[in-house]
mmCIF file with all atom_site columns, C-alpha atoms in Angstrom:
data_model
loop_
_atom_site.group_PDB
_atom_site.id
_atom_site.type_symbol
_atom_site.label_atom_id
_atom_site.label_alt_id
_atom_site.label_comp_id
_atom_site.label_asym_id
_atom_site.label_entity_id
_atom_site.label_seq_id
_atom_site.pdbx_PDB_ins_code
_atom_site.Cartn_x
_atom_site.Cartn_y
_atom_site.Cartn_z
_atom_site.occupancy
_atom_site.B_iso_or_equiv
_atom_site.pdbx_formal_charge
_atom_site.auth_seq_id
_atom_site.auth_comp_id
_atom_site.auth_asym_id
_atom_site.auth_atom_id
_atom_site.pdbx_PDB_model_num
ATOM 1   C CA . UNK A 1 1   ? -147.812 -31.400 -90.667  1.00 0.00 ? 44  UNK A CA 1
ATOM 2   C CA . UNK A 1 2   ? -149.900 -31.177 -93.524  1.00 0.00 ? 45  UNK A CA 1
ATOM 3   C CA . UNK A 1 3   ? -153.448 -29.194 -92.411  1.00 0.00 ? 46  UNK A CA 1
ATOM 4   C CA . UNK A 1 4   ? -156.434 -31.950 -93.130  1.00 0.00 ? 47  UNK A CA 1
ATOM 5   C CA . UNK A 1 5   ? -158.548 -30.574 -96.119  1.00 0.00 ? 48  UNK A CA 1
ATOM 6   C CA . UNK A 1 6   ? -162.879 -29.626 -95.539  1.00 0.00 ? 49  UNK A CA 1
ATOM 7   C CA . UNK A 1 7   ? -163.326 -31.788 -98.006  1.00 0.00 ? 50  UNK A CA 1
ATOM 8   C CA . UNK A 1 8   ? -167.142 -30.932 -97.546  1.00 0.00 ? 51  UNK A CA 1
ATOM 9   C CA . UNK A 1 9   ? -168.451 -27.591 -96.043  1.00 0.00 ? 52  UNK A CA 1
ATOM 10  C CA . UNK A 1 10  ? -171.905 -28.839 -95.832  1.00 0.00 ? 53  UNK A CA 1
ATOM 11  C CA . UNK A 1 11  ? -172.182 -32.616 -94.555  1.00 0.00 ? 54  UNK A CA 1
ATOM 12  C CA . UNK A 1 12  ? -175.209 -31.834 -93.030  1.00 0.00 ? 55  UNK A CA 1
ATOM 13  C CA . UNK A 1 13  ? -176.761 -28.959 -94.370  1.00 0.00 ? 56  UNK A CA 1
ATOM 14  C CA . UNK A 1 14  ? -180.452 -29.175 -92.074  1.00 0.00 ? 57  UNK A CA 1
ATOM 15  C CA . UNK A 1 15  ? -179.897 -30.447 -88.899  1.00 0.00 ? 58  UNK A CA 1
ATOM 16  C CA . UNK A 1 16  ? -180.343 -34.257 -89.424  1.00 0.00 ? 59  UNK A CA 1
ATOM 17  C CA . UNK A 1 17  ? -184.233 -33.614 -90.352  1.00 0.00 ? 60  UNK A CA 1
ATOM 18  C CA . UNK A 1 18  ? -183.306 -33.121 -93.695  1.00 0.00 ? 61  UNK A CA 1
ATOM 19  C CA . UNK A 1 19  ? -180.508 -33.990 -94.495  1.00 0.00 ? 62  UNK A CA 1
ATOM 20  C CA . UNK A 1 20  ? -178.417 -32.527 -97.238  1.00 0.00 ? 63  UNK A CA 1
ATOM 21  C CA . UNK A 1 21  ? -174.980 -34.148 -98.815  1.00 0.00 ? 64  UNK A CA 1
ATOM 22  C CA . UNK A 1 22  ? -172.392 -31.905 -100.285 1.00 0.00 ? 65  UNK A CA 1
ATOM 23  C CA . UNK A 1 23  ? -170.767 -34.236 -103.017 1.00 0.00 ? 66  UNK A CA 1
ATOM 24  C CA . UNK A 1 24  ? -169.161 -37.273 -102.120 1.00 0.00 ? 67  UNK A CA 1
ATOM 25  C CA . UNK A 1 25  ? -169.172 -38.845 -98.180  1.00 0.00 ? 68  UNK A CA 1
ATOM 26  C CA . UNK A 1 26  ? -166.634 -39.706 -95.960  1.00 0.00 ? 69  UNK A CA 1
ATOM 27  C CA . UNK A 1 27  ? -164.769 -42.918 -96.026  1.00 0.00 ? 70  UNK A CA 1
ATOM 28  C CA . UNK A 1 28  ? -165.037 -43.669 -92.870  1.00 0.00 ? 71  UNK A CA 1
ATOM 29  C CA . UNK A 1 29  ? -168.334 -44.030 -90.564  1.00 0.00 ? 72  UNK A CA 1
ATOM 30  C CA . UNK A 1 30  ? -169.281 -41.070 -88.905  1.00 0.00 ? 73  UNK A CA 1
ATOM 31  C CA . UNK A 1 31  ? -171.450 -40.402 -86.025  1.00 0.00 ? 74  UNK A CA 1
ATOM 32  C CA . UNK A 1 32  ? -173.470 -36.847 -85.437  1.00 0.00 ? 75  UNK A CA 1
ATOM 33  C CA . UNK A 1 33  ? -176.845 -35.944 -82.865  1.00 0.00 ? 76  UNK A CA 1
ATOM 34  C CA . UNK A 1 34  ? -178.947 -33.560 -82.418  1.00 0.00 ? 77  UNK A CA 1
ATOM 35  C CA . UNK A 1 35  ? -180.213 -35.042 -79.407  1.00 0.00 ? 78  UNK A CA 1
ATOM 36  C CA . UNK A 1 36  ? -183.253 -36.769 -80.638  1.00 0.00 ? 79  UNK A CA 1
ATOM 37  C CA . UNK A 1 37  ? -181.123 -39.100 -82.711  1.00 0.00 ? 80  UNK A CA 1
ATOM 38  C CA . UNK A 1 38  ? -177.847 -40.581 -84.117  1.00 0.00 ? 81  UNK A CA 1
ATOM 39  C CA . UNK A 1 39  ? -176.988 -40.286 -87.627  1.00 0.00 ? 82  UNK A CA 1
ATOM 40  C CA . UNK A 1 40  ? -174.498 -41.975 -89.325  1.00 0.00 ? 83  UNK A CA 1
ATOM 41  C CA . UNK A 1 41  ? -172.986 -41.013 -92.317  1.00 0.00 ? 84  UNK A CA 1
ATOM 42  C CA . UNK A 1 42  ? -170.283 -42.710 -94.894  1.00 0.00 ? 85  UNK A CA 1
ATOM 43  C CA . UNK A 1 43  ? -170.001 -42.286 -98.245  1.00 0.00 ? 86  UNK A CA 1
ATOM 44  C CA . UNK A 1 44  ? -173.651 -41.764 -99.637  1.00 0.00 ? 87  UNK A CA 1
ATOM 45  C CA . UNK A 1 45  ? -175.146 -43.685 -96.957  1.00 0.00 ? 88  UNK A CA 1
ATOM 46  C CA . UNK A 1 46  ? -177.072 -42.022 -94.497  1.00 0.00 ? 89  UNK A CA 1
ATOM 47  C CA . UNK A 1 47  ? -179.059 -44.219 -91.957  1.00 0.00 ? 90  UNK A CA 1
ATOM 48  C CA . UNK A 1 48  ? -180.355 -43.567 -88.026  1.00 0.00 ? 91  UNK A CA 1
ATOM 49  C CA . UNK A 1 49  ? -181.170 -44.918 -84.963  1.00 0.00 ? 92  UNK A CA 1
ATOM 50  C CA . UNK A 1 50  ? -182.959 -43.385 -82.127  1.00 0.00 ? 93  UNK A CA 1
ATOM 51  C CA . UNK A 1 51  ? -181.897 -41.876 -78.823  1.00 0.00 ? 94  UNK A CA 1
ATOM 52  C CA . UNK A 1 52  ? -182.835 -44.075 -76.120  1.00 0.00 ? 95  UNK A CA 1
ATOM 53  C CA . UNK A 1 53  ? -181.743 -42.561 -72.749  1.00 0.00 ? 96  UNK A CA 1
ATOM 54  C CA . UNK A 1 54  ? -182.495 -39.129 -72.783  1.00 0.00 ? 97  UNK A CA 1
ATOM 55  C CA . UNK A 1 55  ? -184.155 -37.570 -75.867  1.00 0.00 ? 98  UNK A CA 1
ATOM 56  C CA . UNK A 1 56  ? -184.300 -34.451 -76.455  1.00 0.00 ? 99  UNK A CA 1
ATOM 57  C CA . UNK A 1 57  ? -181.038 -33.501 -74.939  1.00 0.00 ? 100 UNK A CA 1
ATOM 58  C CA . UNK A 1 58  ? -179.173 -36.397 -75.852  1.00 0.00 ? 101 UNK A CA 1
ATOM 59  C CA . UNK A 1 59  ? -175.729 -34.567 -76.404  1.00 0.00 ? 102 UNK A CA 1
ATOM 60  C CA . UNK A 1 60  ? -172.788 -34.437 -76.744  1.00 0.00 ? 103 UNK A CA 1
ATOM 61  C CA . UNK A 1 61  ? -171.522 -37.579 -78.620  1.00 0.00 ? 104 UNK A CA 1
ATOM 62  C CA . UNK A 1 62  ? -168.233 -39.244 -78.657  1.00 0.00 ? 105 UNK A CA 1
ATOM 63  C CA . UNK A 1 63  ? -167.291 -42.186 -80.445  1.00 0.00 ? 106 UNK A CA 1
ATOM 64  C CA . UNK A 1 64  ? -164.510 -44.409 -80.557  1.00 0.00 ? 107 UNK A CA 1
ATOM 65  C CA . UNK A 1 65  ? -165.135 -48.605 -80.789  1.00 0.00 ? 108 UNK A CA 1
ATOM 66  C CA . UNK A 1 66  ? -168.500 -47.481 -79.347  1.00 0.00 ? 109 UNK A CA 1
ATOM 67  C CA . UNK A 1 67  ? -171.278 -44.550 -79.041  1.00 0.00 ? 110 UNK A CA 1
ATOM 68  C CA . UNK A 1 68  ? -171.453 -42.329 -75.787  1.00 0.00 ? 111 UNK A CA 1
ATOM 69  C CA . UNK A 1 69  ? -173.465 -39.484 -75.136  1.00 0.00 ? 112 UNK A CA 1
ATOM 70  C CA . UNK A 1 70  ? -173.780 -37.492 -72.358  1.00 0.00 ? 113 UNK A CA 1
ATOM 71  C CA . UNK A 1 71  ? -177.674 -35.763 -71.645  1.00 0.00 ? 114 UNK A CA 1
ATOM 72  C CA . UNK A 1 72  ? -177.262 -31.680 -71.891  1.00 0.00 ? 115 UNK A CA 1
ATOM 73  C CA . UNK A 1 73  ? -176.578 -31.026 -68.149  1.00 0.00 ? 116 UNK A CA 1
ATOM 74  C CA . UNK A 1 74  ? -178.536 -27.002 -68.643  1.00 0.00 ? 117 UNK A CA 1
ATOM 75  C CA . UNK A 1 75  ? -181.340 -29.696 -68.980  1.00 0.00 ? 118 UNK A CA 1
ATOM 76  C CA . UNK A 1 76  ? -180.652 -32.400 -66.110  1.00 0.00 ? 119 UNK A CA 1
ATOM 77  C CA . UNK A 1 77  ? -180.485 -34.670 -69.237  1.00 0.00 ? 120 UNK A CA 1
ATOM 78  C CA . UNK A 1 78  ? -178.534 -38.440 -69.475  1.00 0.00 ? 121 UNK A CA 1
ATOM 79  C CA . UNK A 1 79  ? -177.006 -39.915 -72.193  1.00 0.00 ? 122 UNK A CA 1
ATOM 80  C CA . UNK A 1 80  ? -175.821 -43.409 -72.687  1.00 0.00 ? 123 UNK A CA 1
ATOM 81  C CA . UNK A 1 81  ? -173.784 -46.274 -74.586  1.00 0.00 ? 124 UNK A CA 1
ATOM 82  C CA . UNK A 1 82  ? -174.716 -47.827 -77.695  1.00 0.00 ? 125 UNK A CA 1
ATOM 83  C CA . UNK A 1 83  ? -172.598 -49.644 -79.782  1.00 0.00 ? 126 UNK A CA 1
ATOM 84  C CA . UNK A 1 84  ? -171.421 -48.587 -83.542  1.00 0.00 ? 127 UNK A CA 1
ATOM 85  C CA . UNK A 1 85  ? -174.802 -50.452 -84.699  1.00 0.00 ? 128 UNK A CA 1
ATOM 86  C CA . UNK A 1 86  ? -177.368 -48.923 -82.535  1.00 0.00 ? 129 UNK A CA 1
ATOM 87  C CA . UNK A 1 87  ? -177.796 -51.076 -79.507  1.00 0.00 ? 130 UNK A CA 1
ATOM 88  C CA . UNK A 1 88  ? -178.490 -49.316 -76.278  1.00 0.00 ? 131 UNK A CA 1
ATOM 89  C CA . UNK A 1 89  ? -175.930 -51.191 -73.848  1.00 0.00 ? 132 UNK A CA 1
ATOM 90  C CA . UNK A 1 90  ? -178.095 -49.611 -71.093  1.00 0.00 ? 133 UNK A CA 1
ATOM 91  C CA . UNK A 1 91  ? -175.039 -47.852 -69.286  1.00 0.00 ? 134 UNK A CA 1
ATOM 92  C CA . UNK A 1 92  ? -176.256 -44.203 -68.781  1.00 0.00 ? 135 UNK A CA 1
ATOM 93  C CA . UNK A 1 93  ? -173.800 -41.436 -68.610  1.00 0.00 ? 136 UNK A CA 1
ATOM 94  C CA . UNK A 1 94  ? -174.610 -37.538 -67.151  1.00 0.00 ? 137 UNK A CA 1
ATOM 95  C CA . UNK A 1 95  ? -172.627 -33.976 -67.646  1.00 0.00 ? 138 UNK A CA 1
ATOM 96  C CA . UNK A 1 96  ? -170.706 -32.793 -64.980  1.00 0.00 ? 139 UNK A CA 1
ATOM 97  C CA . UNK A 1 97  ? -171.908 -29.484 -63.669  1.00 0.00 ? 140 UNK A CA 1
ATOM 98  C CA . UNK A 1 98  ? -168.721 -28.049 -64.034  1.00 0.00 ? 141 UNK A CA 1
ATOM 99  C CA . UNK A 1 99  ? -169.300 -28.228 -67.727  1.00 0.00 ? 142 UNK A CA 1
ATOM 100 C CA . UNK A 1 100 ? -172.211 -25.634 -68.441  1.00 0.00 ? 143 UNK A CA 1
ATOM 101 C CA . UNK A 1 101 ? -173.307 -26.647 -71.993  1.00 0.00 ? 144 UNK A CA 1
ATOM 102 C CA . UNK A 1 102 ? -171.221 -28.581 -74.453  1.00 0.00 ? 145 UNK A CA 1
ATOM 103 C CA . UNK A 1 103 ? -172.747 -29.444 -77.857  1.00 0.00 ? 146 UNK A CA 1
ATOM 104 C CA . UNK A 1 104 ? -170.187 -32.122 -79.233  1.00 0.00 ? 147 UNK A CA 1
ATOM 105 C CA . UNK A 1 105 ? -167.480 -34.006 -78.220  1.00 0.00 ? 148 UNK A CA 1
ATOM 106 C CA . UNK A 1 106 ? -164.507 -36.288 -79.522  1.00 0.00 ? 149 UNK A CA 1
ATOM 107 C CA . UNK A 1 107 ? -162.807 -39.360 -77.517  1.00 0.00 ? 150 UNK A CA 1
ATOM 108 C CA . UNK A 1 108 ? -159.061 -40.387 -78.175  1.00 0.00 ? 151 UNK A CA 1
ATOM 109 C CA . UNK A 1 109 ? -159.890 -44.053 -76.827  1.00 0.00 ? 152 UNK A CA 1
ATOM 110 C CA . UNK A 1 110 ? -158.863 -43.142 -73.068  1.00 0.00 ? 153 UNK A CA 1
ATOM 111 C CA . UNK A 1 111 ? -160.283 -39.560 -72.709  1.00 0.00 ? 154 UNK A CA 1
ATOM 112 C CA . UNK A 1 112 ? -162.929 -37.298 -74.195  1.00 0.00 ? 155 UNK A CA 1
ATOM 113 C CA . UNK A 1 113 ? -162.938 -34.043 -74.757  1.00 0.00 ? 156 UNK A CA 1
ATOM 114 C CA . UNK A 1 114 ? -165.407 -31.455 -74.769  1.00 0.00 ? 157 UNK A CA 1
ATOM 115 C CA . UNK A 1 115 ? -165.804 -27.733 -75.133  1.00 0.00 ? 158 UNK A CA 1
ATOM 116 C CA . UNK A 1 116 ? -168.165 -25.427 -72.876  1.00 0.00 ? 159 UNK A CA 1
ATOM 117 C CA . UNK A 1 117 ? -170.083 -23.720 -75.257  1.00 0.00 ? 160 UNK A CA 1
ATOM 118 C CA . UNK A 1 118 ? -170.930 -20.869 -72.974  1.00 0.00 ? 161 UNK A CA 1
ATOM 119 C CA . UNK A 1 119 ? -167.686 -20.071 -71.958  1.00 0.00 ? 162 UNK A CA 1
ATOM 120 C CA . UNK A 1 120 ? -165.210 -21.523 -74.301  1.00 0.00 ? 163 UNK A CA 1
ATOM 121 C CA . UNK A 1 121 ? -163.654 -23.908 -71.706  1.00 0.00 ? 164 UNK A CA 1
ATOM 122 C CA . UNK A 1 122 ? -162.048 -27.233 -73.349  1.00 0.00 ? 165 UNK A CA 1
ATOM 123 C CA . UNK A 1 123 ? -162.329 -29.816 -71.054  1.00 0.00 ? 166 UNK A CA 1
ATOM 124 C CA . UNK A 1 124 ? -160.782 -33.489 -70.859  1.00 0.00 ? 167 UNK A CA 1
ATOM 125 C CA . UNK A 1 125 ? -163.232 -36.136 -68.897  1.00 0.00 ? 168 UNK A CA 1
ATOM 126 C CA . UNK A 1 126 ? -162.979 -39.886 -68.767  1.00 0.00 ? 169 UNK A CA 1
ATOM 127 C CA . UNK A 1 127 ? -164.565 -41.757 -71.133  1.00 0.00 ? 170 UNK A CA 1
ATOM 128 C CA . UNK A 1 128 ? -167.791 -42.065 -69.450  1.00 0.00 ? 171 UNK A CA 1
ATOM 129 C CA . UNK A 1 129 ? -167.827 -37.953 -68.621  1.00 0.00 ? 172 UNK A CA 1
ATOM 130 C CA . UNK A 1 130 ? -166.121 -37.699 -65.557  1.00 0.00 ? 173 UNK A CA 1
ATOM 131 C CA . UNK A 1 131 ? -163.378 -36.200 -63.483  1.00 0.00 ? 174 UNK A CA 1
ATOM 132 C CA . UNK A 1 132 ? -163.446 -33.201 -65.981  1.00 0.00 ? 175 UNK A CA 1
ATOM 133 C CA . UNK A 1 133 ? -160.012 -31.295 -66.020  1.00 0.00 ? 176 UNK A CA 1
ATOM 134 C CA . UNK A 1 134 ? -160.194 -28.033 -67.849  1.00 0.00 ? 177 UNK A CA 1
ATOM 135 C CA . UNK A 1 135 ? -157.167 -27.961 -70.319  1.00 0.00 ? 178 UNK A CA 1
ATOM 136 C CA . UNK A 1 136 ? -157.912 -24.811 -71.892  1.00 0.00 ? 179 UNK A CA 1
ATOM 137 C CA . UNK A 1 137 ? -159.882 -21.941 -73.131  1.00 0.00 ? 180 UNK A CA 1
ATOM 138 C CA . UNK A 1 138 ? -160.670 -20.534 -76.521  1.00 0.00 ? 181 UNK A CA 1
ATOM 139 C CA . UNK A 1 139 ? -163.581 -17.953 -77.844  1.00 0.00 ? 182 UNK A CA 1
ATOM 140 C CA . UNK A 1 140 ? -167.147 -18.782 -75.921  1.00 0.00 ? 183 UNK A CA 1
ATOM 141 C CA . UNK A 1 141 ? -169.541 -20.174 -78.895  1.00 0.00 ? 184 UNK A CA 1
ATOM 142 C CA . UNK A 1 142 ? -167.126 -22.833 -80.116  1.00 0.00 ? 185 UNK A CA 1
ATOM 143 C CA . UNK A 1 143 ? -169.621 -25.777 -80.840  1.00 0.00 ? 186 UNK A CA 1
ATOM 144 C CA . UNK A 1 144 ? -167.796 -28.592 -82.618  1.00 0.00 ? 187 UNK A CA 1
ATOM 145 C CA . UNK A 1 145 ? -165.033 -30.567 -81.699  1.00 0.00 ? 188 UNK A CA 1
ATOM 146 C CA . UNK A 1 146 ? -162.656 -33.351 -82.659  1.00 0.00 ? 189 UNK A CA 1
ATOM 147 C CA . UNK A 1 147 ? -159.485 -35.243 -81.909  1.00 0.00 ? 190 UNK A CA 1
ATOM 148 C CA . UNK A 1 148 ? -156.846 -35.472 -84.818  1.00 0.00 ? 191 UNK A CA 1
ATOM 149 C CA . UNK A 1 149 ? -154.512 -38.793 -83.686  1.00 0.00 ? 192 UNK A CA 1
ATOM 150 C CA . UNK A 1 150 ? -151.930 -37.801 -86.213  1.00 0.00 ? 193 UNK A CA 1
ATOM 151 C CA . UNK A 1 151 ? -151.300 -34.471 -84.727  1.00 0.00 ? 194 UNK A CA 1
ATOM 152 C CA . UNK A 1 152 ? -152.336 -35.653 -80.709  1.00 0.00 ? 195 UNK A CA 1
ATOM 153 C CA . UNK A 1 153 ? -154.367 -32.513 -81.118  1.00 0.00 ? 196 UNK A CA 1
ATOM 154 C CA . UNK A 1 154 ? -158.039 -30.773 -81.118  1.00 0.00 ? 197 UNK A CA 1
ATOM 155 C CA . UNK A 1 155 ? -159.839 -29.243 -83.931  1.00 0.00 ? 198 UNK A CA 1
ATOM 156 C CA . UNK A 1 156 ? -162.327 -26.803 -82.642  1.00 0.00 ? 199 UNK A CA 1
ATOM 157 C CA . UNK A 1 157 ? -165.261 -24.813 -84.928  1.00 0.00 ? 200 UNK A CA 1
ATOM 158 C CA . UNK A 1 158 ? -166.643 -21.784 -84.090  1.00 0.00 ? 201 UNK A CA 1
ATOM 159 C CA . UNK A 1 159 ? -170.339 -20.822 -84.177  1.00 0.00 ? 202 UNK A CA 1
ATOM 160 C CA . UNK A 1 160 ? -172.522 -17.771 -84.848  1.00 0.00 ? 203 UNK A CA 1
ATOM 161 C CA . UNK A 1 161 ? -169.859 -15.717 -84.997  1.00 0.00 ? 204 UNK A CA 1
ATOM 162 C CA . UNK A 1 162 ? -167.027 -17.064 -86.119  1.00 0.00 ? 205 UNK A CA 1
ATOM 163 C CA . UNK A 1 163 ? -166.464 -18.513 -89.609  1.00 0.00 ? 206 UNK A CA 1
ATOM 164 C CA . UNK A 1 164 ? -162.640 -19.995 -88.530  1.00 0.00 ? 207 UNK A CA 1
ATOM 165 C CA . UNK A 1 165 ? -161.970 -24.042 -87.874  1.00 0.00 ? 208 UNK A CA 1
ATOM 166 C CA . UNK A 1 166 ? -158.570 -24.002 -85.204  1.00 0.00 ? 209 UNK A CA 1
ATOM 167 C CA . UNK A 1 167 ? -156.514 -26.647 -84.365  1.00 0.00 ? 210 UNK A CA 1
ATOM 168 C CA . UNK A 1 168 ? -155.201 -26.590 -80.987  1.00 0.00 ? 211 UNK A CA 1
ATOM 169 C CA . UNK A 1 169 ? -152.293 -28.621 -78.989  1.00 0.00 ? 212 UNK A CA 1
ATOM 170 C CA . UNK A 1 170 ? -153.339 -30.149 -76.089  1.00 0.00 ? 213 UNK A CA 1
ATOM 171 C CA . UNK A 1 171 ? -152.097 -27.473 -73.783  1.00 0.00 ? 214 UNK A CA 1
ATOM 172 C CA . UNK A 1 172 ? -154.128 -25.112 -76.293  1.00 0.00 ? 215 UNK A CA 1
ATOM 173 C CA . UNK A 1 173 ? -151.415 -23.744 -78.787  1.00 0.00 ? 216 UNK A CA 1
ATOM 174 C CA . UNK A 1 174 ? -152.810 -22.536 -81.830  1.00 0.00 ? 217 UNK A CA 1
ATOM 175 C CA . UNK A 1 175 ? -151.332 -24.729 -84.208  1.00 0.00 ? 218 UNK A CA 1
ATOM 176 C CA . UNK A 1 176 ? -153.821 -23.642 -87.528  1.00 0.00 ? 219 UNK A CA 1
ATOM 177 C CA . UNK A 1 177 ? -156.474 -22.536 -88.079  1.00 0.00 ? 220 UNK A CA 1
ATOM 178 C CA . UNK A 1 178 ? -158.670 -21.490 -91.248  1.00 0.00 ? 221 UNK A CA 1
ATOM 179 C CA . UNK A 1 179 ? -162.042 -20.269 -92.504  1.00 0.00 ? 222 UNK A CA 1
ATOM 180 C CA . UNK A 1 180 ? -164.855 -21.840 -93.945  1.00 0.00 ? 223 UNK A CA 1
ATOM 181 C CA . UNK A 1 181 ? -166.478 -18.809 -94.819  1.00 0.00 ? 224 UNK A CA 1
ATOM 182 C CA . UNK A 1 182 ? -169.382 -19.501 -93.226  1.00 0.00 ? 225 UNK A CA 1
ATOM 183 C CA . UNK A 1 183 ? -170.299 -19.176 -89.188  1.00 0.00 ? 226 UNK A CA 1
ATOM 184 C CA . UNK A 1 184 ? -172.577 -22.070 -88.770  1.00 0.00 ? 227 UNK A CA 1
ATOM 185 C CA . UNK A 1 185 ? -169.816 -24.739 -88.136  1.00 0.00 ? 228 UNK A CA 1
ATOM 186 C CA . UNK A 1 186 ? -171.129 -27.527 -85.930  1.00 0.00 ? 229 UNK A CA 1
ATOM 187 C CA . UNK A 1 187 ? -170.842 -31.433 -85.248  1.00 0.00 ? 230 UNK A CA 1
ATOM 188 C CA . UNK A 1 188 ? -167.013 -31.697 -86.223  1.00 0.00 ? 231 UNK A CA 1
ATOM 189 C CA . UNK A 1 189 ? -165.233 -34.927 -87.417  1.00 0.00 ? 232 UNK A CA 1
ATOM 190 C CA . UNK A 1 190 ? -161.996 -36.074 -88.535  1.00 0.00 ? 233 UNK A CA 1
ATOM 191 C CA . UNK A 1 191 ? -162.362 -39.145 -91.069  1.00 0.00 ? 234 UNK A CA 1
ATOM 192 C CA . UNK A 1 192 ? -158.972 -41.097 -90.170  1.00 0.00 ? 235 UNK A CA 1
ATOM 193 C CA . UNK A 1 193 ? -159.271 -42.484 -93.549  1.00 0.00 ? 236 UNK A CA 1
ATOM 194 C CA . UNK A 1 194 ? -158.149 -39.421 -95.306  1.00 0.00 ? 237 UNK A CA 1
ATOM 195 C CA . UNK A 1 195 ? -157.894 -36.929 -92.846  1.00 0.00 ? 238 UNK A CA 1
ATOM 196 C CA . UNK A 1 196 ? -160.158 -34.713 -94.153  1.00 0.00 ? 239 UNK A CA 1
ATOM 197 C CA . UNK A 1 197 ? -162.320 -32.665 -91.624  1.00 0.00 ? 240 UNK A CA 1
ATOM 198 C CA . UNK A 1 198 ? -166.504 -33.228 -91.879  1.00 0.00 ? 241 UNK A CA 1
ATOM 199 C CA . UNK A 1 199 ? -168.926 -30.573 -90.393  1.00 0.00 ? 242 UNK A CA 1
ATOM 200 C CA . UNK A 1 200 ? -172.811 -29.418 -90.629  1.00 0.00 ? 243 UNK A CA 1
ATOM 201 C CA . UNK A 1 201 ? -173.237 -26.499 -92.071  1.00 0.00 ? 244 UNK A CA 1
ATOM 202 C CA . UNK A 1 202 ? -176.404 -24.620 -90.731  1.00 0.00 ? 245 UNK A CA 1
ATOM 203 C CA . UNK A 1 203 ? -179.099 -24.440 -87.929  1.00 0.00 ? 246 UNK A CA 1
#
């Protein structure tokens, strides 16, 4: 199967303070946080709307028909449910403990997936963050994550140390993998559109 292309290395060049667009958007909406906020992104467009459950920590993110974050568990943190336009539903949602730290996270409709960023663990939860079952392990620092329908697999970014973007099976076989030449690869998306692969670039 064709890889999809990084059809941007720098969606979000400042994290979501200032933000910074690298040439055209994506097609499709995406979502990102940096746990103060959600930003969404398509095309040009870039609008916000706050974090209402647990803010500062309000991370990871997974979306898919609606928003869902889960407060930082390092931080006894809760996130919550909003839908695509930036209601709060009021359904909270909190980390497992068995997941130390994950910074982003991707949903296939019936699970979500997360990676540990402290110890590299990849993790499949239910769609509201629990029953986690680890699946898998890669590198510890591996920040960004998302799930690639065409493929029934996980792209996973590296961070601080590693400039390479893998995509793993399920059962975590390297499938590809490449670099982006930089090692600040965070908040990972797949636009479904085009299947091109969307990531901040920076601190």
């Amino acid at each position: 199967m064709k890889a999809p292309c990084l059809s941007a290395v720098a969606l979000v060049a400042v994290i979501f303070a200032g933000v910074a667009q690298a040439g055209a958007g994506p097609i499709s909406t995406l979502y990102l946080t940096n746990g103060y906020g959600i930003v969404v992104v398509q095309g040009n467009t870039i609008s916000s709307f706050p974090a209402a459950y647990g803010s500062p920590y309000e991370l990871p993110i997974a979306v898919y028909g609606d928003v869902r974050t889960s407060g930082d568990q390092v931080n006894a943190q809760i996130g919550g449910q909003y839908t695509l336009g930036g209601t709060p539903t009021g359904t909270s949602y909190t980390l497992s403990s068995v997941i130390g730290s994950a910074l982003d996270s991707t949903s296939d409709g019936t699970h979500n997936y997360l990676v540990d960023y402290g110890t590299g663990a990849v993790y499949q939860t239910a769609r509201d963050f629990t029953n986690p079952v680890l699946l898998f392990a890669v590198s510890w620092k591996n920040v960004g994550i998302t799930y690639d329908a065409a493929n029934n697999s996980l792209w996973i970014s590296g961070w601080g140390f590693s400039t390479i973007v893998a995509d793993y099976s399920l059962g975590g076989t390297l499938l590809s993998s490449f670099s982006t030449g930089h090692s600040q690869n965070g908040a990972l998306a797949l636009d479904p559109a085009d299947h091109t692969l969307w990531l901040v670039n920076g601190p």
